[in-house]
PDB file of C-alpha atoms in Angstrom:
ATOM      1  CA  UNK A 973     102.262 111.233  46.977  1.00 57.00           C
ATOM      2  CA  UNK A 974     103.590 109.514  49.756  1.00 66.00           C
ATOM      3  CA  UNK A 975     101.927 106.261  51.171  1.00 74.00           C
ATOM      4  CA  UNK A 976     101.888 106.319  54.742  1.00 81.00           C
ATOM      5  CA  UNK A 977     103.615 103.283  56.660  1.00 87.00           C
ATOM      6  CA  UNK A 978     101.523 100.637  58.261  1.00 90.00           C
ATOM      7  CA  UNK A 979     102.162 100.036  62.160  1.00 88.00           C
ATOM      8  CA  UNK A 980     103.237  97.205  61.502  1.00 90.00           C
ATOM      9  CA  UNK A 981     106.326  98.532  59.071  1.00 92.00           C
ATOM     10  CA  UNK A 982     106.232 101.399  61.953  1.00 91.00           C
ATOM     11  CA  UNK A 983     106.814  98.744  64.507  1.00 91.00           C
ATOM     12  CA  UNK A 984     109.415  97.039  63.048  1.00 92.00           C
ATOM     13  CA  UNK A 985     111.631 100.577  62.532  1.00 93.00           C
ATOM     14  CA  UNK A 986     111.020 101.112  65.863  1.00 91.00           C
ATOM     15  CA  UNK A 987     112.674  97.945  67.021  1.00 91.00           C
ATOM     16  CA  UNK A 988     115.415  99.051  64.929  1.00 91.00           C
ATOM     17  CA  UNK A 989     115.785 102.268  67.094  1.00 90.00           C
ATOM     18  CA  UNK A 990     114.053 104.368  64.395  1.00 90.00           C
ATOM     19  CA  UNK A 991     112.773 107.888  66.439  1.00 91.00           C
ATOM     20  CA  UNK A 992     111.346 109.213  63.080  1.00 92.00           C
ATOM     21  CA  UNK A 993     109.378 105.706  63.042  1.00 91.00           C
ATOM     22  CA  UNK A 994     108.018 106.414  66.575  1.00 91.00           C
ATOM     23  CA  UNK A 995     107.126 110.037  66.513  1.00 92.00           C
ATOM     24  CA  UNK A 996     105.005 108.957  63.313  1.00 93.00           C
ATOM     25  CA  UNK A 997     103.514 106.347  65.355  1.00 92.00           C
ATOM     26  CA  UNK A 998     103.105 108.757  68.238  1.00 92.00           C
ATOM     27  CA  UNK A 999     101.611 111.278  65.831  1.00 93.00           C
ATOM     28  CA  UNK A1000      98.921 108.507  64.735  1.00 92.00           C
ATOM     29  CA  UNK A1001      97.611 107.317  67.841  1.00 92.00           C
ATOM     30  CA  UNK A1002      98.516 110.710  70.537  1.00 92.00           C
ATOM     31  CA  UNK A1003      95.075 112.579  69.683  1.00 93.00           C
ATOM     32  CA  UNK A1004      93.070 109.516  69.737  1.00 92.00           C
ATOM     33  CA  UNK A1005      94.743 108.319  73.345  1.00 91.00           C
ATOM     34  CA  UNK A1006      94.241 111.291  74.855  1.00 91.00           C
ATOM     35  CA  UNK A1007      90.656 111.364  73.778  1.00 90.00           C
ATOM     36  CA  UNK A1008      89.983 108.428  75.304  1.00 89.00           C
ATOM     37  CA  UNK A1009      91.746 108.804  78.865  1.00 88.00           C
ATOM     38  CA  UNK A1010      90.385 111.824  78.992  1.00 87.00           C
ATOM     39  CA  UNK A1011      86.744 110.077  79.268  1.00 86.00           C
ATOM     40  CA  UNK A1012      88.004 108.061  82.073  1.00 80.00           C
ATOM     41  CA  UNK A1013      90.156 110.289  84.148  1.00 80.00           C
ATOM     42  CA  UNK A1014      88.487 114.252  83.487  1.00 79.00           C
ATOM     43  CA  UNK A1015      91.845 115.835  84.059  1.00 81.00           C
ATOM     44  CA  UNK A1016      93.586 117.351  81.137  1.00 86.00           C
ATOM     45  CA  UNK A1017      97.029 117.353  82.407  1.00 85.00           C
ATOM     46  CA  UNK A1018      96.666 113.754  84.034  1.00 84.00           C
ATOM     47  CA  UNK A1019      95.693 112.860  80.456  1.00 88.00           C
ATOM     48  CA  UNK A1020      98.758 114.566  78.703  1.00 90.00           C
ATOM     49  CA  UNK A1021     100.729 112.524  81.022  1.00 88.00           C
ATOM     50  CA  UNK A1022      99.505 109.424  80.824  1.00 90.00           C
ATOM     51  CA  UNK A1023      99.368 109.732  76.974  1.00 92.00           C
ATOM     52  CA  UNK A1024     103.382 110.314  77.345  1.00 91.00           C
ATOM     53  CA  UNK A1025     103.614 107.366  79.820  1.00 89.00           C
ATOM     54  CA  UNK A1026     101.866 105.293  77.414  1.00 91.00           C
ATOM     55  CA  UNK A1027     104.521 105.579  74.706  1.00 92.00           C
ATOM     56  CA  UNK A1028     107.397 105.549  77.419  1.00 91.00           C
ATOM     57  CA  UNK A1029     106.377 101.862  77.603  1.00 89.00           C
ATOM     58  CA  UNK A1030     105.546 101.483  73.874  1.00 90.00           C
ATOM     59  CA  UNK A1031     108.839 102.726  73.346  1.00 90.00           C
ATOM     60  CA  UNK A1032     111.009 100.382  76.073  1.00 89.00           C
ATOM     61  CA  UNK A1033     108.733  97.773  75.169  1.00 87.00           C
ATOM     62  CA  UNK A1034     109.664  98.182  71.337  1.00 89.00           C
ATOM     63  CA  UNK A1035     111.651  94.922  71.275  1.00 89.00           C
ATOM     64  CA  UNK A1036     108.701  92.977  72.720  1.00 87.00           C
ATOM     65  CA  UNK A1037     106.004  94.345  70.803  1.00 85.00           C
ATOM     66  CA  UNK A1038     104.369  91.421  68.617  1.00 85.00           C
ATOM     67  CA  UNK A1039     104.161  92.764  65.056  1.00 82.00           C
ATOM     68  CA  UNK A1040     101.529  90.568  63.770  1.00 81.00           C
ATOM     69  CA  UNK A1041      98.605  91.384  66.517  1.00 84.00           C
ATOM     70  CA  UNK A1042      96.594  94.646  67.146  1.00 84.00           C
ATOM     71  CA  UNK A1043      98.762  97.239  67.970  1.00 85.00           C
ATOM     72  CA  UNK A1044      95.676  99.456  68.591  1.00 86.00           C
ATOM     73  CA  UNK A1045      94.279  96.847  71.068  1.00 85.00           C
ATOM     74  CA  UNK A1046      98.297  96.578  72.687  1.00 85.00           C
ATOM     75  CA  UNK A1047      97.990 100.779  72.997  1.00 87.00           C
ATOM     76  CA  UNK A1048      94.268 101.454  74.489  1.00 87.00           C
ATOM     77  CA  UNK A1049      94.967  98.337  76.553  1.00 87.00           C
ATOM     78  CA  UNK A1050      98.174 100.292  77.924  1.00 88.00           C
ATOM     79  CA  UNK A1051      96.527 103.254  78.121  1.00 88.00           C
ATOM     80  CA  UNK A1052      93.317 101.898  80.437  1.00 87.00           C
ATOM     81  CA  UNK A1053      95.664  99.858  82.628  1.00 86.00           C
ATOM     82  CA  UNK A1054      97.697 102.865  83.497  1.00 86.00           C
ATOM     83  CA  UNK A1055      94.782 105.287  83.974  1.00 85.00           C
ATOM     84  CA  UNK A1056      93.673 102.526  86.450  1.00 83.00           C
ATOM     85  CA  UNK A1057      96.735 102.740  88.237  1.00 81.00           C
ATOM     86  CA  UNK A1058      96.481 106.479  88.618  1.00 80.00           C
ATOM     87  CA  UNK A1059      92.937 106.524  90.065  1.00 75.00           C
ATOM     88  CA  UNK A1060      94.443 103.819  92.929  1.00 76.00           C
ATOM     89  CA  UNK A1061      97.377 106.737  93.156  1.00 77.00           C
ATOM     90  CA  UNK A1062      95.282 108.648  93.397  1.00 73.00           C
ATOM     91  CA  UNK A1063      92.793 107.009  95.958  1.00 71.00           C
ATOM     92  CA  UNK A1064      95.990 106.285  98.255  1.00 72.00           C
ATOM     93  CA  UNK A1065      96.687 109.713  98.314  1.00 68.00           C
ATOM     94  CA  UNK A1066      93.158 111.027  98.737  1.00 68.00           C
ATOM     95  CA  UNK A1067      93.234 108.539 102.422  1.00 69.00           C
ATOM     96  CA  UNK A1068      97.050 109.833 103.412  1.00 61.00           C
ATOM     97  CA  UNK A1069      95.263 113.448 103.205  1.00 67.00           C
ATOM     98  CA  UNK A1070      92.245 112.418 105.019  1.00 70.00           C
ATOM     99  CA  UNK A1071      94.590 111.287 107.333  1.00 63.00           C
ATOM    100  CA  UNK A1072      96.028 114.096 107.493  1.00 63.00           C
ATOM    101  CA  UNK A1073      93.232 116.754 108.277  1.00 68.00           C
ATOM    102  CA  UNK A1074      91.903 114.261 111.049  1.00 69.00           C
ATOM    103  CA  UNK A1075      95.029 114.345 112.771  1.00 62.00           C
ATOM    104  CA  UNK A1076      94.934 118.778 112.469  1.00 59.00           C
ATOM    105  CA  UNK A1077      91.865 118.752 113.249  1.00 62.00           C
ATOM    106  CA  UNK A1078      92.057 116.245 116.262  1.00 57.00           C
ATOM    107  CA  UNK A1079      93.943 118.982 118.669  1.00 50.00           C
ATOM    108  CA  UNK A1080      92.665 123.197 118.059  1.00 42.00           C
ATOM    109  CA  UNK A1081      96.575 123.536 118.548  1.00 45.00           C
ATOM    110  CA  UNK A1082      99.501 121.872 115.983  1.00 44.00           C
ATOM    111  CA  UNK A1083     101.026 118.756 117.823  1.00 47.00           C
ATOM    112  CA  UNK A1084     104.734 120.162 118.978  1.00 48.00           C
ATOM    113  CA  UNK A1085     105.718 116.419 118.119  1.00 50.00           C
ATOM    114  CA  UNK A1086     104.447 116.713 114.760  1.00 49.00           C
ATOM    115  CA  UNK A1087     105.739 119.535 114.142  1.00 53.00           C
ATOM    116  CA  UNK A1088     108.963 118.466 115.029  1.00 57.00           C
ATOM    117  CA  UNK A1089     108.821 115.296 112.866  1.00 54.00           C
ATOM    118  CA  UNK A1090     107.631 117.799 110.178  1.00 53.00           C
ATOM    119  CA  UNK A1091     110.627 119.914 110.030  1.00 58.00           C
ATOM    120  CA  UNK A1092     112.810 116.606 110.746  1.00 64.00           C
ATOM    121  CA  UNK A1093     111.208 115.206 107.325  1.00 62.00           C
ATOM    122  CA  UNK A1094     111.666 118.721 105.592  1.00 62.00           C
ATOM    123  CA  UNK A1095     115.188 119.141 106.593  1.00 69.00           C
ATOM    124  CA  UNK A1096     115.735 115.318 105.814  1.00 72.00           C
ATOM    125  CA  UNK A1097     113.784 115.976 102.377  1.00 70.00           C
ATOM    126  CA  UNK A1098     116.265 119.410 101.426  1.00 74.00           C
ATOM    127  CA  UNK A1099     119.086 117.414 102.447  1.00 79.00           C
ATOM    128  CA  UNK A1100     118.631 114.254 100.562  1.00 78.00           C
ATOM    129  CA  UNK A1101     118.002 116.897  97.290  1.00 80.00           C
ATOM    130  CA  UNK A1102     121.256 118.030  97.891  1.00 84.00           C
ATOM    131  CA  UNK A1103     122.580 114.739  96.789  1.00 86.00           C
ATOM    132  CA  UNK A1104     120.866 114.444  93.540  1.00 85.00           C
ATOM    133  CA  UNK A1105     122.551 115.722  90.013  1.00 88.00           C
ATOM    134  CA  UNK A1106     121.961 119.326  89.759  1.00 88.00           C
ATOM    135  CA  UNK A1107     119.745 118.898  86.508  1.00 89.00           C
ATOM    136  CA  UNK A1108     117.837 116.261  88.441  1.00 87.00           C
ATOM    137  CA  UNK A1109     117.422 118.699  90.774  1.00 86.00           C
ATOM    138  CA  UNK A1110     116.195 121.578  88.770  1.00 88.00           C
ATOM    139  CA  UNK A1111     113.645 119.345  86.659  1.00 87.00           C
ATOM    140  CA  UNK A1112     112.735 117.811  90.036  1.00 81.00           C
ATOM    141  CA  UNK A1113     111.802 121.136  91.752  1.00 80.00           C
ATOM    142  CA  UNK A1114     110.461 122.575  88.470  1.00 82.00           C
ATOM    143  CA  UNK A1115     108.251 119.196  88.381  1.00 77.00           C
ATOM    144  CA  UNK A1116     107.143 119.350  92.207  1.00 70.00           C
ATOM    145  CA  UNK A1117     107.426 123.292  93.255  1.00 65.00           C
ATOM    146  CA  UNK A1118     106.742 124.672  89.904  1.00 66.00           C
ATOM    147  CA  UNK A1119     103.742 122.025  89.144  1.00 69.00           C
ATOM    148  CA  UNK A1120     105.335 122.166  85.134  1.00 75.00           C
ATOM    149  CA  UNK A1121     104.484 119.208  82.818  1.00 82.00           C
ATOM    150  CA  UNK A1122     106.927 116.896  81.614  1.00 85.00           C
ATOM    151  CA  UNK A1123     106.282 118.737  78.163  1.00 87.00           C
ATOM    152  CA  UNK A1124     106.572 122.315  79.970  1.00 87.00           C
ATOM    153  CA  UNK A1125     110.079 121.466  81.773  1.00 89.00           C
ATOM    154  CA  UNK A1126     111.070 119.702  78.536  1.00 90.00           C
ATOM    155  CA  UNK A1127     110.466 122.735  76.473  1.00 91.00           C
ATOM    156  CA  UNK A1128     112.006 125.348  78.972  1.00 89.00           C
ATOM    157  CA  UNK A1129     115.551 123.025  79.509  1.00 90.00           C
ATOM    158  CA  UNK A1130     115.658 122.335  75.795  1.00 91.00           C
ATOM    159  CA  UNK A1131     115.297 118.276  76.268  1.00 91.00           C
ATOM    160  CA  UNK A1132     113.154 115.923  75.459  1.00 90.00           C
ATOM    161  CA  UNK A1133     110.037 114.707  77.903  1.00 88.00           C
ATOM    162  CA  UNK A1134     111.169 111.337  78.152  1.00 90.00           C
ATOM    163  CA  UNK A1135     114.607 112.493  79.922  1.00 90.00           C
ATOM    164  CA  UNK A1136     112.428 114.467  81.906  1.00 88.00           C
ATOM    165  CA  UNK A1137     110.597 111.239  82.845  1.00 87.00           C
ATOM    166  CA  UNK A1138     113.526 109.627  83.600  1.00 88.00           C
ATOM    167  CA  UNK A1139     114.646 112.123  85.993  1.00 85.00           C
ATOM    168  CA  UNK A1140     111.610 112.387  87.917  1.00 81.00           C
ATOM    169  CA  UNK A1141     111.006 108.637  88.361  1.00 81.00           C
ATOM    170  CA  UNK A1142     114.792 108.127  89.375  1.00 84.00           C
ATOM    171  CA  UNK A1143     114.650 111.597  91.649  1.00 80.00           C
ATOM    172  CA  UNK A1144     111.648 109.817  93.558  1.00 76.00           C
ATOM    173  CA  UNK A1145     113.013 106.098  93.576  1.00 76.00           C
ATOM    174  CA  UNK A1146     115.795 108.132  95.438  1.00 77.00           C
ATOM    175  CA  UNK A1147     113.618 110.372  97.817  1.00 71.00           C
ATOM    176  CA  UNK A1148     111.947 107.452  98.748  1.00 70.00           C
ATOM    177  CA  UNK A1149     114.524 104.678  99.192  1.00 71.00           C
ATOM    178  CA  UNK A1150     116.223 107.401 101.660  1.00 70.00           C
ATOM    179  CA  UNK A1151     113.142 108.264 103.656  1.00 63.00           C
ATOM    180  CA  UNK A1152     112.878 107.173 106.975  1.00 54.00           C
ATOM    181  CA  UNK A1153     109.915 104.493 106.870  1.00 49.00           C
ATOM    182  CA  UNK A1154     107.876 105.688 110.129  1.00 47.00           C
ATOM    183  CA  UNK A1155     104.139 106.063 109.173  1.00 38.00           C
ATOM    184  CA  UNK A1156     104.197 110.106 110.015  1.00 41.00           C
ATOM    185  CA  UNK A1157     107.283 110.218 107.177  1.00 45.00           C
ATOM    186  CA  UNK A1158     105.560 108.244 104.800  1.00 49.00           C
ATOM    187  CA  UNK A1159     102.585 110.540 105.386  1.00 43.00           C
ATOM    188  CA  UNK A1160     103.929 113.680 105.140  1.00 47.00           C
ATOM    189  CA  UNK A1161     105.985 113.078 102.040  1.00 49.00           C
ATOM    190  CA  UNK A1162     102.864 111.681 100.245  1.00 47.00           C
ATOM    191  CA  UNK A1163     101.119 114.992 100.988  1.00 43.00           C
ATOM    192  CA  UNK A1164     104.203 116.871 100.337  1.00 48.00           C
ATOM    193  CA  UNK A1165     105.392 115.405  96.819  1.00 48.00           C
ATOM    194  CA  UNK A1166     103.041 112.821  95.341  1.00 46.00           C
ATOM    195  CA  UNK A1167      99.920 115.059  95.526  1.00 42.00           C
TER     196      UNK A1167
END
């Protein structure tokens, strides 16, 4: 019978690069994680993500890790820090769409000038996709238009959820550094691809 590893001899494979190390590691501690930011956030998807965030770090963190202390107490720690971070999201975004429906429901009839700025961000928006790779593209659009987890788009393009990370996070460090910085913009896109 085979004697499973301890994290620590997990930790130190992992530092070496060793996947098989990590997905054992992953496989130890995924259930449990989710479990627990589930209690916090309610959302079963948010959860699934932020269980996959969590071992993002874990894993571009590997070199860092300390071997010796609580690698339990290093992951929940993780985990609760970044659920934090996606209630504030997710409070910033909640205001930007308050904003929102008080500025609709200010006039009975659709500002023409926001309107205008609208299509000027949409067109701006469609343009500035143009310029990313096509696969960032598709898992972009699958990600935003499609609503697909990481784990779904991963699945359907055959790759693994952490390149599908990847291109998300770079496709929006892109959409944003390109968007024009007015407060209308930075409205609009929050409603239209952060929510």
């Amino acid at each position: 019978m085979k004697v499973a590893k301890t994290n620590k001899e997990l930790l130190l494979l992992i530092r070496e690069d060793d996947m098989v190390a990590f997905y054992q590691l992953y496989e130890r501690y995924s259930r449990r994680l989710y479990g627990f930011v589930l209690r916090y956030i309610k959302q079963e998807a948010d959860a699934e993500e932020i269980v996959q965030e969590v071992f993002v770090k874990i894993w571009e963190a590997r070199n860092k890790i300390d071997v010796y202390s609580s690698f339990e107490s290093f992951l929940f720690t993780i985990a609760y820090n970044t659920t934090i971070s996606l209630f504030r999201k997710r409070a910033t975004e909640k205001k930007y769409l308050e904003h929102l429906k008080m500025l609709q429901q200010a006039g009975a009839s659709p500002d023409l000038n926001d309107e205008v700025q609208f299509n000027e961000l949409n067109g701006q928006v469609q343009s500035l996709l143009n310029e990313l790779t096509p696969r960032q593209k598709e898992i972009f659009l699958l990600s935003r238009d499609e609503g697909l987890t990481h784990e779904e788009i991963a699945k359907k393009l055959n790759i693994s959820a952490l390149t599908v990370k990847k291109h998300v996070a770079n496709s929006l460090a892109f959409l944003k550094s390109r968007m024009d910085s007015s407060l209308m913009y930075s409205l609009l896109f929050a409603y239209l691809f952060l929510s």
